[in-house]
PDB file of C-alpha atoms in Angstrom:
ATOM      1  CA  MET A  25     -25.416  39.693  16.310  1.00  0.00           C
ATOM      2  CA  VAL A  26     -25.527  39.646  12.339  1.00  0.00           C
ATOM      3  CA  GLU A  27     -28.798  40.678  10.473  1.00  0.00           C
ATOM      4  CA  THR A  28     -30.306  38.545   7.968  1.00  0.00           C
ATOM      5  CA  ASN A  29     -32.012  39.497   4.921  1.00  0.00           C
ATOM      6  CA  GLU A  30     -35.126  39.034   6.847  1.00  0.00           C
ATOM      7  CA  ASP A  31     -34.466  40.955   9.791  1.00  0.00           C
ATOM      8  CA  GLN A  32     -33.642  43.758   7.317  1.00  0.00           C
ATOM      9  CA  ALA A  33     -36.904  43.433   5.683  1.00  0.00           C
ATOM     10  CA  LEU A  34     -38.758  43.120   9.039  1.00  0.00           C
ATOM     11  CA  LEU A  35     -37.325  46.497  10.026  1.00  0.00           C
ATOM     12  CA  ALA A  36     -37.913  48.105   6.681  1.00  0.00           C
ATOM     13  CA  ILE A  37     -41.516  47.059   7.000  1.00  0.00           C
ATOM     14  CA  ALA A  38     -41.641  48.606  10.913  1.00  0.00           C
ATOM     15  CA  HIS A  39     -40.282  51.793   9.439  1.00  0.00           C
ATOM     16  CA  MET A  40     -42.972  51.900   6.782  1.00  0.00           C
ATOM     17  CA  LYS A  41     -45.762  51.366   8.949  1.00  0.00           C
ATOM     18  CA  GLN A  42     -44.625  54.603  11.034  1.00  0.00           C
ATOM     19  CA  GLY A  43     -46.030  56.215   8.016  1.00  0.00           C
ATOM     20  CA  ARG A  44     -48.997  57.520   6.666  1.00  0.00           C
ATOM     21  CA  VAL A  45     -50.920  56.853   3.312  1.00  0.00           C
ATOM     22  CA  ILE A  46     -51.743  60.258   1.623  1.00  0.00           C
ATOM     23  CA  GLU A  47     -54.533  60.192  -0.734  1.00  0.00           C
ATOM     24  CA  LEU A  48     -53.825  62.152  -4.002  1.00  0.00           C
ATOM     25  CA  ASP A  49     -57.348  64.358  -4.262  1.00  0.00           C
ATOM     26  CA  ALA A  50     -58.185  66.974  -6.677  1.00  0.00           C
ATOM     27  CA  GLU A  51     -56.655  69.627  -4.236  1.00  0.00           C
ATOM     28  CA  LEU A  52     -52.939  68.001  -3.960  1.00  0.00           C
ATOM     29  CA  ALA A  53     -53.200  67.390  -7.625  1.00  0.00           C
ATOM     30  CA  ILE A  54     -53.394  70.934  -8.367  1.00  0.00           C
ATOM     31  CA  TYR A  55     -51.126  72.065  -5.907  1.00  0.00           C
ATOM     32  CA  SER A  56     -48.734  69.524  -7.576  1.00  0.00           C
ATOM     33  CA  ALA A  57     -48.935  71.012 -10.873  1.00  0.00           C
ATOM     34  CA  LYS A  58     -48.211  74.632  -9.421  1.00  0.00           C
ATOM     35  CA  ILE A  59     -45.589  73.448  -7.526  1.00  0.00           C
ATOM     36  CA  GLY A  60     -43.977  71.303 -10.736  1.00  0.00           C
ATOM     37  CA  LYS A  61     -44.246  74.311 -12.743  1.00  0.00           C
ATOM     38  CA  ASP A  62     -42.596  76.949 -10.612  1.00  0.00           C
ATOM     39  CA  ASN A  63     -40.061  74.398  -9.893  1.00  0.00           C
ATOM     40  CA  LYS A  64     -39.656  72.549 -13.235  1.00  0.00           C
ATOM     41  CA  LEU A  65     -40.268  68.986 -11.607  1.00  0.00           C
ATOM     42  CA  ALA A  66     -41.358  66.356 -13.421  1.00  0.00           C
ATOM     43  CA  LEU A  67     -45.208  64.649 -12.154  1.00  0.00           C
ATOM     44  CA  ALA A  68     -44.118  62.224  -9.624  1.00  0.00           C
ATOM     45  CA  ASP A  69     -41.095  64.516  -8.174  1.00  0.00           C
ATOM     46  CA  SER A  70     -43.889  67.625  -7.933  1.00  0.00           C
ATOM     47  CA  ILE A  71     -46.662  65.348  -6.122  1.00  0.00           C
ATOM     48  CA  ILE A  72     -43.613  64.106  -3.586  1.00  0.00           C
ATOM     49  CA  TYR A  73     -42.417  67.470  -2.980  1.00  0.00           C
ATOM     50  CA  ALA A  74     -46.303  69.435  -2.738  1.00  0.00           C
ATOM     51  CA  THR A  75     -47.191  66.306  -0.213  1.00  0.00           C
ATOM     52  CA  SER A  76     -44.197  67.107   1.814  1.00  0.00           C
ATOM     53  CA  SER A  77     -44.910  70.642   1.428  1.00  0.00           C
ATOM     54  CA  LYS A  78     -48.895  70.493   2.171  1.00  0.00           C
ATOM     55  CA  TYR A  79     -47.978  68.346   5.333  1.00  0.00           C
ATOM     56  CA  ASP A  80     -44.998  70.865   6.603  1.00  0.00           C
ATOM     57  CA  CYS A  81     -42.422  67.971   6.564  1.00  0.00           C
ATOM     58  CA  THR A  82     -38.644  68.037   5.718  1.00  0.00           C
ATOM     59  CA  LEU A  83     -37.886  66.003   2.777  1.00  0.00           C
ATOM     60  CA  TRP A  84     -34.882  63.782   2.892  1.00  0.00           C
ATOM     61  CA  THR A  85     -33.690  62.543  -0.289  1.00  0.00           C
ATOM     62  CA  GLN A  86     -30.820  61.822  -2.702  1.00  0.00           C
ATOM     63  CA  ASP A  87     -32.862  62.461  -5.725  1.00  0.00           C
ATOM     64  CA  GLN A  88     -31.094  65.760  -7.582  1.00  0.00           C
ATOM     65  CA  HIS A  89     -34.327  67.193  -8.625  1.00  0.00           C
ATOM     66  CA  PHE A  90     -34.955  68.350  -5.194  1.00  0.00           C
ATOM     67  CA  LYS A  91     -31.401  70.085  -4.518  1.00  0.00           C
ATOM     68  CA  GLY A  92     -32.064  73.243  -3.311  1.00  0.00           C
ATOM     69  CA  LEU A  93     -35.539  73.582  -3.012  1.00  0.00           C
ATOM     70  CA  LYS A  94     -37.122  74.758   0.698  1.00  0.00           C
ATOM     71  CA  LYS A  95     -37.581  71.807   3.445  1.00  0.00           C
ATOM     72  CA  VAL A  96     -35.369  69.539   1.575  1.00  0.00           C
ATOM     73  CA  LYS A  97     -32.237  67.764   3.093  1.00  0.00           C
ATOM     74  CA  TYR A  98     -30.285  66.814   0.189  1.00  0.00           C
ATOM     75  CA  PHE A  99     -27.506  63.723   0.360  1.00  0.00           C
ATOM     76  CA  GLU A 100     -25.316  63.070  -2.590  1.00  0.00           C
ATOM     77  CA  LYS A 101     -25.751  59.502  -3.478  1.00  0.00           C
ATOM     78  CA  GLU A 102     -22.348  57.935  -2.491  1.00  0.00           C
ATOM     79  CA  GLN A 103     -20.618  56.238  -5.676  1.00  0.00           C
TER      80      GLN A 103
END
């Protein structure tokens, strides 16, 4: 069976619906700032990492900024 672009899009949507939207409240923003300072992360990266840390999740990424951090599964991008 050959997957079409529509099939791939529907599969991506199904995966996204399994997730949860987390509100960036004051508590998480302050925690993000501390995490960013401690780990020398940019604002967006610190929010991502703080959110995954707060909810005790493993962060799967190809973003080199997260390489070596606790509970991060880093995979190099294929060239």
